[in-house]
PDB file of C-alpha atoms and ligand atoms in Angstrom:
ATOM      1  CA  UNK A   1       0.000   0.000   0.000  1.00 97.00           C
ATOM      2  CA  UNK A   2       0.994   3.621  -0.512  1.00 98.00           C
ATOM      3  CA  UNK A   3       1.537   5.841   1.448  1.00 98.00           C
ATOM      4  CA  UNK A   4       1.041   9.789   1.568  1.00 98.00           C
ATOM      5  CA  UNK A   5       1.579  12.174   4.000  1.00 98.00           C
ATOM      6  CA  UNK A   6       0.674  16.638   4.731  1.00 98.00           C
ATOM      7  CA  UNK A   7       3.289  17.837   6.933  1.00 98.00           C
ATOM      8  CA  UNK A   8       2.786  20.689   9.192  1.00 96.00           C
ATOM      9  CA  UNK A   9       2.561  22.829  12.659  1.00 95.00           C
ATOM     10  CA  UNK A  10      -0.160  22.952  13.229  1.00 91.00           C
ATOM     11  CA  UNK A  11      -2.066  20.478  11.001  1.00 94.00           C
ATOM     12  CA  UNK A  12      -5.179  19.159  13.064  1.00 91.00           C
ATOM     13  CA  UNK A  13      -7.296  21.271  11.125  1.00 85.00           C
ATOM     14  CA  UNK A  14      -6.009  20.325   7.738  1.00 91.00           C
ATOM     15  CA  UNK A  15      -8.681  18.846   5.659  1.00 94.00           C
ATOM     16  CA  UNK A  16      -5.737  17.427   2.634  1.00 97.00           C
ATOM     17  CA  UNK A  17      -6.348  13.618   4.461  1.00 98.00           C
ATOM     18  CA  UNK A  18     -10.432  13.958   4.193  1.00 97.00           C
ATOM     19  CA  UNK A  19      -9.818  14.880   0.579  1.00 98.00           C
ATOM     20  CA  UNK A  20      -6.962  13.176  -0.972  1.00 98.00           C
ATOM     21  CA  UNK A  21      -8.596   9.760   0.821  1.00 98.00           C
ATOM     22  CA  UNK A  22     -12.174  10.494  -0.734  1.00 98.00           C
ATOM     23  CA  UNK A  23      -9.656  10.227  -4.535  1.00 98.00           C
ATOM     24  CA  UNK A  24      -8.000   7.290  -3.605  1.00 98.00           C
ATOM     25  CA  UNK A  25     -11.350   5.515  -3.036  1.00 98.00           C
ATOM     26  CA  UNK A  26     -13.499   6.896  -5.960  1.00 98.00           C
ATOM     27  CA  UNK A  27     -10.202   5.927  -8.335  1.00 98.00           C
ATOM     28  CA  UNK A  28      -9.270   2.688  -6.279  1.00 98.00           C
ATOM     29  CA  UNK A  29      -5.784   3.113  -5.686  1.00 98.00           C
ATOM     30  CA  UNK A  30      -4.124   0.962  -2.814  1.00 98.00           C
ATOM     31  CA  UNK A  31      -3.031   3.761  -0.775  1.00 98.00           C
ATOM     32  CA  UNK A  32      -3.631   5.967   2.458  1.00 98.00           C
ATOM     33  CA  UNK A  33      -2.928   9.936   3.175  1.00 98.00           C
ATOM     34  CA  UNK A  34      -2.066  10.662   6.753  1.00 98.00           C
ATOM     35  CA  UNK A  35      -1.337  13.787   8.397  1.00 98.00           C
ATOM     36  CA  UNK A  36       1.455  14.297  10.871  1.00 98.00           C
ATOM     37  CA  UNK A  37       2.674  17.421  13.117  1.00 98.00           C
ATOM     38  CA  UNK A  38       6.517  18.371  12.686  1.00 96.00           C
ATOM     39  CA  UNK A  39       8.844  20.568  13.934  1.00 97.00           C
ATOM     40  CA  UNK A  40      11.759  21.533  11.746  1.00 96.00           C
ATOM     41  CA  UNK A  41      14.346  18.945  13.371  1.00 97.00           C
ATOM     42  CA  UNK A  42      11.843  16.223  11.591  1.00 97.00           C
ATOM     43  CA  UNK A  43      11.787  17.299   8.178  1.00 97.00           C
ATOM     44  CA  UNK A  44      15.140  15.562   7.184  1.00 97.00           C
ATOM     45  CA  UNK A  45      13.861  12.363   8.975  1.00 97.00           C
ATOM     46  CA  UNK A  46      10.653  12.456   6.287  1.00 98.00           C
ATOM     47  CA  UNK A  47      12.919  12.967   3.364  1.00 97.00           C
ATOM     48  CA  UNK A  48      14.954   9.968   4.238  1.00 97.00           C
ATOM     49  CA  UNK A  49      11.417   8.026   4.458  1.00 98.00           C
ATOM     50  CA  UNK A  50      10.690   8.902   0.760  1.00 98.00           C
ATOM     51  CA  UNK A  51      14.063   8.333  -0.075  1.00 97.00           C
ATOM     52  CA  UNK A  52      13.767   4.788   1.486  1.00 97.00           C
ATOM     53  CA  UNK A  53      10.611   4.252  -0.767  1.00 96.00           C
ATOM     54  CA  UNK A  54       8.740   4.090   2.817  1.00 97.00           C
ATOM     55  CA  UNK A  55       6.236   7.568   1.970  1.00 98.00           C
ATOM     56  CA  UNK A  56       5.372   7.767  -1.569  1.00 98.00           C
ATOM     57  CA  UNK A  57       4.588  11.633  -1.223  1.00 98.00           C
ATOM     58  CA  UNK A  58       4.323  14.418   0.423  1.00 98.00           C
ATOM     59  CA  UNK A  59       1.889  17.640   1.119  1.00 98.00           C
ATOM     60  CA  UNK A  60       3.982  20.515   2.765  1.00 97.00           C
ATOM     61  CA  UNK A  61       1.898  23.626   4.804  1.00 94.00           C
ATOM     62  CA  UNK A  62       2.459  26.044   6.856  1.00 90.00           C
ATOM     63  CA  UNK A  63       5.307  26.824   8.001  1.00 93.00           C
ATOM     64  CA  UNK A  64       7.860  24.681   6.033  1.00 95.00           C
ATOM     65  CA  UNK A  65       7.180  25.478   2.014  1.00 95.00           C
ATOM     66  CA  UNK A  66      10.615  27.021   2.197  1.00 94.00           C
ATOM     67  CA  UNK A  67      12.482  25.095   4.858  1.00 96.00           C
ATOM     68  CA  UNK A  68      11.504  22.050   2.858  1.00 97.00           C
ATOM     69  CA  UNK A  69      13.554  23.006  -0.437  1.00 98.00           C
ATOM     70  CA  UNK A  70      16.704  22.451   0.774  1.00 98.00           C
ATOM     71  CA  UNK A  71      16.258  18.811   1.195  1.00 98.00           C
ATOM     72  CA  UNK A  72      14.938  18.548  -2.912  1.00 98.00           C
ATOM     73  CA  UNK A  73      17.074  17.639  -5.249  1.00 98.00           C
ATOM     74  CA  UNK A  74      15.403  19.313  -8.412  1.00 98.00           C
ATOM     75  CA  UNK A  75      12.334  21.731  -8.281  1.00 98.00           C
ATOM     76  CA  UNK A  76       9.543  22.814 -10.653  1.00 98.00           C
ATOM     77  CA  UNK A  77       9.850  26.138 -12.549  1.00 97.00           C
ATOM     78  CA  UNK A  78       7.018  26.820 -10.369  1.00 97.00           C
ATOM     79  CA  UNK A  79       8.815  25.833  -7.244  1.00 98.00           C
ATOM     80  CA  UNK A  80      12.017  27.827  -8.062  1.00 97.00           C
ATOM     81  CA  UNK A  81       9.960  31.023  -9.095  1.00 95.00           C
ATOM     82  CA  UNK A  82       8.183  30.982  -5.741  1.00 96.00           C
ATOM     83  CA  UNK A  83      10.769  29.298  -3.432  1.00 95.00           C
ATOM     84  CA  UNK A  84       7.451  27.432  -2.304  1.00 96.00           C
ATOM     85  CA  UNK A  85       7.455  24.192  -2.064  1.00 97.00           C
ATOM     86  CA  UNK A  86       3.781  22.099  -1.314  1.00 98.00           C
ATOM     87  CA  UNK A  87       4.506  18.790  -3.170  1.00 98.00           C
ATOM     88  CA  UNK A  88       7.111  16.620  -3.603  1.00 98.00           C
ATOM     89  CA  UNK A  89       7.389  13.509  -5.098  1.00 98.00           C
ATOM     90  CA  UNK A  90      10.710  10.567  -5.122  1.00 98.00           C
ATOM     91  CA  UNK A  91      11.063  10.189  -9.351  1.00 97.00           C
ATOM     92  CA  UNK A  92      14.581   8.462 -10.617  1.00 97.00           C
ATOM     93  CA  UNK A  93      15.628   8.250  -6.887  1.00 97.00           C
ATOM     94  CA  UNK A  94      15.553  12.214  -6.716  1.00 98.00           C
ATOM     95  CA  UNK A  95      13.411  14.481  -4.308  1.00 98.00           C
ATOM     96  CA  UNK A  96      11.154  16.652  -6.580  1.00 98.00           C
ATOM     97  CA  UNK A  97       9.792  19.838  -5.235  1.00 98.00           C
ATOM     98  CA  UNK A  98       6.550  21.059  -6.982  1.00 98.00           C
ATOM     99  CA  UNK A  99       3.955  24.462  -6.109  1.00 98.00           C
ATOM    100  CA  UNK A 100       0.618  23.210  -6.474  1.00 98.00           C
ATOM    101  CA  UNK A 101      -0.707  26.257  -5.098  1.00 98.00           C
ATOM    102  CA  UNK A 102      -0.160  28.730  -8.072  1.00 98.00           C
ATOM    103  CA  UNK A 103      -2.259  25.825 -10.745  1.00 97.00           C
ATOM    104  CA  UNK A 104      -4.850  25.901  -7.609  1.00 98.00           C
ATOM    105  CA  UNK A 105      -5.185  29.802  -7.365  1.00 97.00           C
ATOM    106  CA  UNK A 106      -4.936  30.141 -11.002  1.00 97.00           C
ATOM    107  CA  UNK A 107      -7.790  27.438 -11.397  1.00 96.00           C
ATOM    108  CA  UNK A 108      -9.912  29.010  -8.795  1.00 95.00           C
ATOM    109  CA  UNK A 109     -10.371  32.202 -10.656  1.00 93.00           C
ATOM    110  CA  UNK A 110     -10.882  30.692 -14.041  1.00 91.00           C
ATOM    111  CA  UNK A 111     -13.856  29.192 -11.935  1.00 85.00           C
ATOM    112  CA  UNK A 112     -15.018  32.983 -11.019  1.00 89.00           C
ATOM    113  CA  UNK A 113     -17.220  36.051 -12.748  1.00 82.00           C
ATOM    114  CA  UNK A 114     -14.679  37.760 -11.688  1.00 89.00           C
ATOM    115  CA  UNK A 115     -11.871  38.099 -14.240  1.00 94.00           C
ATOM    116  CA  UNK A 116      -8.373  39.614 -13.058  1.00 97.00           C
ATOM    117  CA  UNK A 117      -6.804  40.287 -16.023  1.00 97.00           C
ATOM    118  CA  UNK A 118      -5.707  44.476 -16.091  1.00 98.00           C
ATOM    119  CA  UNK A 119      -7.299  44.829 -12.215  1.00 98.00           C
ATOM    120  CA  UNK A 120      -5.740  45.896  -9.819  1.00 98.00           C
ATOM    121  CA  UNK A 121      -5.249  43.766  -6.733  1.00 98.00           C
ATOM    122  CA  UNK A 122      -4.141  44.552  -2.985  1.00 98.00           C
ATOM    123  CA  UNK A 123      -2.328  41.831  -1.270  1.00 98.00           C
ATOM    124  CA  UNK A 124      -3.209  41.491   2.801  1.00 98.00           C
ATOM    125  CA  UNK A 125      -0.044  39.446   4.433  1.00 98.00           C
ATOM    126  CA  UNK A 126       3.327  37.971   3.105  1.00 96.00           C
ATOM    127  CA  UNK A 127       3.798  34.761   4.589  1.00 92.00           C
ATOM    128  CA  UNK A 128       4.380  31.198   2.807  1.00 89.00           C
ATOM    129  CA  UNK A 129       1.010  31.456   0.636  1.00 94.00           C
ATOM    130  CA  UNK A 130       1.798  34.736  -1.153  1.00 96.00           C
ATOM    131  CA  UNK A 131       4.711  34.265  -3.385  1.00 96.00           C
ATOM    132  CA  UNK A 132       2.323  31.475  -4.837  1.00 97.00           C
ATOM    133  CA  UNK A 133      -0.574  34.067  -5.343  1.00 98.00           C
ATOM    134  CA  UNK A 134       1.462  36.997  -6.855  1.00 98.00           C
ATOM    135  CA  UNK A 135       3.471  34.252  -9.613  1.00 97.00           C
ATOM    136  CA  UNK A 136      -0.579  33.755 -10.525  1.00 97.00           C
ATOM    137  CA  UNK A 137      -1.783  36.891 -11.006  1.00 98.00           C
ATOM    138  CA  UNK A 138       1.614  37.958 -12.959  1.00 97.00           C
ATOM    139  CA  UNK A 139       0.599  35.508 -15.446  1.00 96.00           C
ATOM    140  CA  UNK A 140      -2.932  35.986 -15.210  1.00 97.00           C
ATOM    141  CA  UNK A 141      -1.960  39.279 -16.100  1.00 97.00           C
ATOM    142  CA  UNK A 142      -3.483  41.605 -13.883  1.00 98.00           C
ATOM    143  CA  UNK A 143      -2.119  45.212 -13.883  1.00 98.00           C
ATOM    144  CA  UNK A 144      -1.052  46.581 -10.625  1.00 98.00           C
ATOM    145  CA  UNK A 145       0.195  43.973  -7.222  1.00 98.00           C
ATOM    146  CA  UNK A 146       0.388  46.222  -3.948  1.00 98.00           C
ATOM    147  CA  UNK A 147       1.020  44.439  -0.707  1.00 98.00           C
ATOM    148  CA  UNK A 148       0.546  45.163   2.719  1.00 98.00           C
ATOM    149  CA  UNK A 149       2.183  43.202   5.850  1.00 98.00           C
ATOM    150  CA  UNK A 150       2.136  43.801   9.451  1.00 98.00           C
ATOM    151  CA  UNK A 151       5.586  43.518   9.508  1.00 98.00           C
ATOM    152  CA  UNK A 152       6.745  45.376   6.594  1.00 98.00           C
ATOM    153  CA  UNK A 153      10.133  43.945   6.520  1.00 97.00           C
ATOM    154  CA  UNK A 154       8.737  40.206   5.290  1.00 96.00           C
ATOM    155  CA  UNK A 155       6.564  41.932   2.752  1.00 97.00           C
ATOM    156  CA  UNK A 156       9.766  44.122   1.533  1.00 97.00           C
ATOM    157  CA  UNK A 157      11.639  40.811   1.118  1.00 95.00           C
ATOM    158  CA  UNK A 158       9.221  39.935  -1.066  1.00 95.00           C
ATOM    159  CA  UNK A 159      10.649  42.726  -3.776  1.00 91.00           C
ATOM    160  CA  UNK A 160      13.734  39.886  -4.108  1.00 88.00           C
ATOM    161  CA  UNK A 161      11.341  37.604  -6.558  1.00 86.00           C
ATOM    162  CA  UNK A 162       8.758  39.770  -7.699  1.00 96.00           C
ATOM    163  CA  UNK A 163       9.751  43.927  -9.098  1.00 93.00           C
ATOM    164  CA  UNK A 164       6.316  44.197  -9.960  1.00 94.00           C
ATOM    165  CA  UNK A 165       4.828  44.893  -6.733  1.00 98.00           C
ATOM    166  CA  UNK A 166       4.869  47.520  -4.516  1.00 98.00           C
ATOM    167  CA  UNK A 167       4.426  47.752  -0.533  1.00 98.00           C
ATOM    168  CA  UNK A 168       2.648  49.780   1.708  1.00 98.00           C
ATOM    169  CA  UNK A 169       2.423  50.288   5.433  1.00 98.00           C
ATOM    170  CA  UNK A 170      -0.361  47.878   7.368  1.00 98.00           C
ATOM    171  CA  UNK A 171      -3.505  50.323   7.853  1.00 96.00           C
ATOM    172  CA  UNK A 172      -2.846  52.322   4.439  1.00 96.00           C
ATOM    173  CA  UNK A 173      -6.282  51.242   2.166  1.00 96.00           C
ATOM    174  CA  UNK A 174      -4.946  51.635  -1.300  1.00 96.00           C
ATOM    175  CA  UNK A 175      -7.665  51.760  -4.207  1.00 95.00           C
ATOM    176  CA  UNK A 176      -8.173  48.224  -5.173  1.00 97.00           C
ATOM    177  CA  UNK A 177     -10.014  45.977  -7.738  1.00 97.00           C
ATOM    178  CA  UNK A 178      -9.890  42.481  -5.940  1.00 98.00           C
ATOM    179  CA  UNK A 179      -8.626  42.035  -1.914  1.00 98.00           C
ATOM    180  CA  UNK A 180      -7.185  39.326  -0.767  1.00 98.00           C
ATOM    181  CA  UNK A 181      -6.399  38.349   2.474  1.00 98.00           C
ATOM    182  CA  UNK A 182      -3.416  36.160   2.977  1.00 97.00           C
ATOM    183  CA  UNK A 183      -3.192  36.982   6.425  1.00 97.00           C
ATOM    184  CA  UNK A 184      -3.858  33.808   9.042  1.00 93.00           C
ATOM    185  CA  UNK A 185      -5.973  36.119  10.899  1.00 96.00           C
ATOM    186  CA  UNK A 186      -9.741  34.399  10.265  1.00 93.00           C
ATOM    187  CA  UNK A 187      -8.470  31.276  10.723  1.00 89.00           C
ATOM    188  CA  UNK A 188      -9.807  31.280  14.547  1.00 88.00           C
ATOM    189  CA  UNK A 189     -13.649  32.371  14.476  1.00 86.00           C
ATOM    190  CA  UNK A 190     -13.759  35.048  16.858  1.00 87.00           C
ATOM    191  CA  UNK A 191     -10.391  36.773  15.069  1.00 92.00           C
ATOM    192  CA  UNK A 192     -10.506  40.122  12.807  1.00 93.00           C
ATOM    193  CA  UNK A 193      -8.258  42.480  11.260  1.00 95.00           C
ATOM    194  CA  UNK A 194      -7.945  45.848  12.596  1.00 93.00           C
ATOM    195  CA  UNK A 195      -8.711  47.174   9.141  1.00 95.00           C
ATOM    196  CA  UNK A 196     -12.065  49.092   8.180  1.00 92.00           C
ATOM    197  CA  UNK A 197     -13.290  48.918   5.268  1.00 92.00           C
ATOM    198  CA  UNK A 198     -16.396  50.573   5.458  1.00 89.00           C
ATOM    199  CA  UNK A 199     -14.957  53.607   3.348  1.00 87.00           C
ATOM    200  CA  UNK A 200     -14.454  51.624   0.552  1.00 86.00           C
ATOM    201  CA  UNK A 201     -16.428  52.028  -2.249  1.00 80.00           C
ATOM    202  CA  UNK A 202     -18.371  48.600  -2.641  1.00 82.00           C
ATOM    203  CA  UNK A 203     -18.347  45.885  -5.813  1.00 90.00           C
ATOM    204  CA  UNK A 204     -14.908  45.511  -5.053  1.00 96.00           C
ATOM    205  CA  UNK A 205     -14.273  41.237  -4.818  1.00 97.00           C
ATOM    206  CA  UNK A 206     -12.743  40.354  -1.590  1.00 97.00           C
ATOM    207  CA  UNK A 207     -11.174  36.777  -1.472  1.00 98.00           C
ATOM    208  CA  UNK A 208     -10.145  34.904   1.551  1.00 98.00           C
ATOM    209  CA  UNK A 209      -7.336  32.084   1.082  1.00 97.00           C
ATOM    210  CA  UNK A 210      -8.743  30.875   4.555  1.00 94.00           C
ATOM    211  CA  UNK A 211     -12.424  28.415   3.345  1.00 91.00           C
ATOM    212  CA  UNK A 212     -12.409  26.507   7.162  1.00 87.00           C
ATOM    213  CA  UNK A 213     -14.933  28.451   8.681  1.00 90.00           C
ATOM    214  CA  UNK A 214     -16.127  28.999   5.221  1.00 93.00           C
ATOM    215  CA  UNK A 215     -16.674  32.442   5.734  1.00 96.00           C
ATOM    216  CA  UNK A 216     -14.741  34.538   7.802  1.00 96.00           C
ATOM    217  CA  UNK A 217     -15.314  38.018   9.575  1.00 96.00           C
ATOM    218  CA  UNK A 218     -13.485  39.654   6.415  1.00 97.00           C
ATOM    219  CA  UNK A 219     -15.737  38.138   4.141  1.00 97.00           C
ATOM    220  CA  UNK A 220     -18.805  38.795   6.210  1.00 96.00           C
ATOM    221  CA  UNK A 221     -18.054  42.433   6.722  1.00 95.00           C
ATOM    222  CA  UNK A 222     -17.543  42.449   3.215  1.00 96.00           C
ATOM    223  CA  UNK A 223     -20.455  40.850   2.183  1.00 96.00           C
ATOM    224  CA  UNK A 224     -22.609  42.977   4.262  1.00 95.00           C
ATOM    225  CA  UNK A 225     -20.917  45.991   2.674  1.00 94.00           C
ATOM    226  CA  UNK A 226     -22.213  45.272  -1.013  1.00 95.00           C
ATOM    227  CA  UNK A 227     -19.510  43.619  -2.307  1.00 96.00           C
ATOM    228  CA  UNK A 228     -18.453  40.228  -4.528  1.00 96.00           C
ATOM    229  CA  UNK A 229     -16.908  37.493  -1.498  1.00 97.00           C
ATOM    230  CA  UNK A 230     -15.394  34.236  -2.320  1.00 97.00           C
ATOM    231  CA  UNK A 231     -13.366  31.488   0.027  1.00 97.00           C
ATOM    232  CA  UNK A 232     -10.373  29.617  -0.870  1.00 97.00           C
ATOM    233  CA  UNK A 233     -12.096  26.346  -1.544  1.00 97.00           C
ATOM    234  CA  UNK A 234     -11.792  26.384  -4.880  1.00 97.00           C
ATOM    235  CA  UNK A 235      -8.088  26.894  -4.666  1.00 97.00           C
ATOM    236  CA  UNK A 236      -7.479  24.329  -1.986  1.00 97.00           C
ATOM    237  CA  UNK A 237      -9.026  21.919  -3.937  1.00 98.00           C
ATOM    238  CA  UNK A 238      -7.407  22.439  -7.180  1.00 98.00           C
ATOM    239  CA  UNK A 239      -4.196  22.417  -5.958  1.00 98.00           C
ATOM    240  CA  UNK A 240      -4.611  18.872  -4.537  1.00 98.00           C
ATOM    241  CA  UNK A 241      -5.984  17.863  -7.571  1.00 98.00           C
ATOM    242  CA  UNK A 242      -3.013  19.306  -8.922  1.00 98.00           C
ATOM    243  CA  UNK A 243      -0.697  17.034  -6.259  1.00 98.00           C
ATOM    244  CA  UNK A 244      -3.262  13.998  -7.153  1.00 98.00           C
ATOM    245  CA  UNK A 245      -2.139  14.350 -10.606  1.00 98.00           C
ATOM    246  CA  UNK A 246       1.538  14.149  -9.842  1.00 98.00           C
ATOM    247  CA  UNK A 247       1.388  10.992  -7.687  1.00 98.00           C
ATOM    248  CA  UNK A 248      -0.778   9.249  -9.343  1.00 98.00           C
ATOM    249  CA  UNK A 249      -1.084  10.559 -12.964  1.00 98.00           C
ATOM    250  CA  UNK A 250      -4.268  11.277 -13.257  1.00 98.00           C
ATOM    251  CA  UNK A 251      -6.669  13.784 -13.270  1.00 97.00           C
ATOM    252  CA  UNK A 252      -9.029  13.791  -9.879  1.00 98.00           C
ATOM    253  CA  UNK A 253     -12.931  14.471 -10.458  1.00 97.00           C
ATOM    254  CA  UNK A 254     -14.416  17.510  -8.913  1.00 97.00           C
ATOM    255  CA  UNK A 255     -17.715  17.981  -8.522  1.00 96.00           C
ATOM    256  CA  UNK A 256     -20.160  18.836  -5.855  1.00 96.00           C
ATOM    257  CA  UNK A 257     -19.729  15.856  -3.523  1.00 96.00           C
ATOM    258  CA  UNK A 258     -16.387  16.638  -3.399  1.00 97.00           C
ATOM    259  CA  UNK A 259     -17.057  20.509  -2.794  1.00 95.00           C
ATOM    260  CA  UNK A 260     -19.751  19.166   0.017  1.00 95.00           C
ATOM    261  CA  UNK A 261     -17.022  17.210   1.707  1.00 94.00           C
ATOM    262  CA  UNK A 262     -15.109  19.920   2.880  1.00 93.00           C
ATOM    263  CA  UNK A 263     -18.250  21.834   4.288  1.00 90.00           C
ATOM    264  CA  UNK A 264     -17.819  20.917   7.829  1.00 74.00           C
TER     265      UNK A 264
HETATM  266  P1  LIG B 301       4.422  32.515   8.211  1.00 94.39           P
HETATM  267  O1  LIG B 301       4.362  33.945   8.716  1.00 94.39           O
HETATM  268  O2  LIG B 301       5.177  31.574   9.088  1.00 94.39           O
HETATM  269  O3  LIG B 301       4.767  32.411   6.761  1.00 94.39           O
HETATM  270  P2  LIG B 301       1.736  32.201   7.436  1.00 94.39           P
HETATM  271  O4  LIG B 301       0.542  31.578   8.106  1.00 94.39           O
HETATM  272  O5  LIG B 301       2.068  31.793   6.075  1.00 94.39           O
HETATM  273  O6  LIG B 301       2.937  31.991   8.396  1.00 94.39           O
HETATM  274  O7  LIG B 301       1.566  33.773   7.456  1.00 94.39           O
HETATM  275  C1  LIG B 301       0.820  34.418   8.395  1.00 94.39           C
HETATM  276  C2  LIG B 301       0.505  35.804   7.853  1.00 94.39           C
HETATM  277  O8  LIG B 301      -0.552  36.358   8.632  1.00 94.39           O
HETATM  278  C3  LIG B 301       1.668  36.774   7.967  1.00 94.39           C
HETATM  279  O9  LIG B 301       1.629  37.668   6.879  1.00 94.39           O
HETATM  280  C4  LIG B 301       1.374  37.473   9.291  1.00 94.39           C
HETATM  281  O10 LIG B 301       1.911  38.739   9.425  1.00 94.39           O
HETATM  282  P3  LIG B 301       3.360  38.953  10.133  1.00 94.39           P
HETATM  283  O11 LIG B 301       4.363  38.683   9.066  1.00 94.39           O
HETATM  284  O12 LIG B 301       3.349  40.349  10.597  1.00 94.39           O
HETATM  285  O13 LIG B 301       3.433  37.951  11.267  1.00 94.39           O
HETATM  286  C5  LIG B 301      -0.128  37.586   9.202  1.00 94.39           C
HETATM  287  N1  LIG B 301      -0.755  37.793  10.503  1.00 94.39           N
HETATM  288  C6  LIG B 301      -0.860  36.887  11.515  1.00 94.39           C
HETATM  289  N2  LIG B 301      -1.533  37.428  12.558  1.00 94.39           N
HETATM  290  C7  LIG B 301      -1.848  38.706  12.200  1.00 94.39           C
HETATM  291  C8  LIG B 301      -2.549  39.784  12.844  1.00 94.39           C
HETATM  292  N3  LIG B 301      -3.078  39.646  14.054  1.00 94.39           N
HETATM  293  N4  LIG B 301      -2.699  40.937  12.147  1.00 94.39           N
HETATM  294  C9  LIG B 301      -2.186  41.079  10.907  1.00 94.39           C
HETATM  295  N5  LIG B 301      -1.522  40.111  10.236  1.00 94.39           N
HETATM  296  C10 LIG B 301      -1.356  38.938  10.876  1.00 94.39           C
END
């Protein structure tokens, strides 16, 4: 049997096992997805494992996309563009290190009304999800990237991969097309951001990366203002279809069950 595995801290809440298990069945593949909590001492231990043939893959989260690339052997285009890492994969005895995430963002808003292309979109947050978003809408061509981090300095660094964007202090509300928040903040129920956005002009789209509670205070607020809200279900799911693909070469249905299955 084989095996697959999300690594994180923390991953209690991550939802990859529900859905990668529900593919295995439905495609009836001898194999299991487990989740496991890490701490950066045990990543080298889990690369050994899939070196050793005894893990067949691996999902990487929050917080070691980046920690995880020294320990691959070759990455994607993707991968290198983003220094993100969220898949990787043993193939001629060499760790490969793929980002699902961009194909999953990417695929999310070809599912949307809302098309990005020349809009201009305002970035809440810089941590291991964003260099993934901004690599998507660069080649979804949208026209202006401004970012805004609570500590500036991590959103600054962020000017190493990507010219194209600019940065602005946490508070400042730039004019924007689309919003997204990046940010963790959301994640826990009862948290918000201190940001207001009541002074916004509304049919602006504001998207969440956070979909578990499916709709967060910014998206609420949002809502209630008059604008477009979306979670990121969509994009979770396509970028473990995305992963699915890799493994197992081939192509992962999605459909409504599947969209129902993560509604918990
Ligand atoms: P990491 O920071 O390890 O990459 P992440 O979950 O990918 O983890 O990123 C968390 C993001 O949420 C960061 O942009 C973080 O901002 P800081 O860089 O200032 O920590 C942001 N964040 C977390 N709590 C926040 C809060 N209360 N207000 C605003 N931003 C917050």
């Amino acid at each position: 049997m084989k095996k697959y595995l999300v690594i994180g801290n923390p991953i209690e809440h991550s939802l990859s096992p529900l859905l990668h298990n529900y593919w295995i069945k439905k495609n009836n593949i001898n194999a299991i997805y487990d989740k496991q909590k890490l701490n950066n001492e045990d990543l080298e231990s889990v690369v050994t494992k899939i070196k050793n043939k005894k893990i067949d893959g691996v999902n990487i989260t929050v917080p070691f996309k980046e920690k995880i690339i020294s320990f691959c052997d070759k990455l994607s285009p993707e991968a290198e563009g983003t220094q993100s890492v969220n898949t990787i994969s043993l193939e001629n005895d060499k760790i490969v290190g793929y980002n699902t995430d961009i194909k999953g963002f990417k695929a999310a808003f070809e599912n949307l009304k809302f098309n990005v292309k020349g809009k201009k979109i305002f970035i809440l947050g810089a941590g291991g999800v964003v260099p993934s978003i901004v690599f998507s809408l660069n080649e979804m061509r949208v026209s202006e990237i401004i970012i805004s981090n609570r500590t500036k300095d991590k959103a600054e660094k962020l000017n190493n991969f990507f010219k194209n964007i600019s940065i602005i202090d946490w508070g400042e509300l730039p004019n924007f097309d689309l919003i997204i928040n990046a940010t963790s903040v959301g994640l826990n129920d009862k948290d918000e951001l201190d940001l207001d956005f009541s002074k916004i002009k509304n049919n602006k789209f504001f998207y969440d990366v956070i979909y578990n509670p499916r709709e967060t205070k910014f998206l609420k607020n949002a809502r209630k203002l008059g604008n477009e809200t979306e979670n990121g279900k969509k994009m979770f799911i396509n970028q473990a279809a995305e992963a699915f693909k890799i493994w197992h070469g081939i192509q992962p249905e999605i459909n409504e069950e599947v969209s129902k299955l993560l509604d918990q």
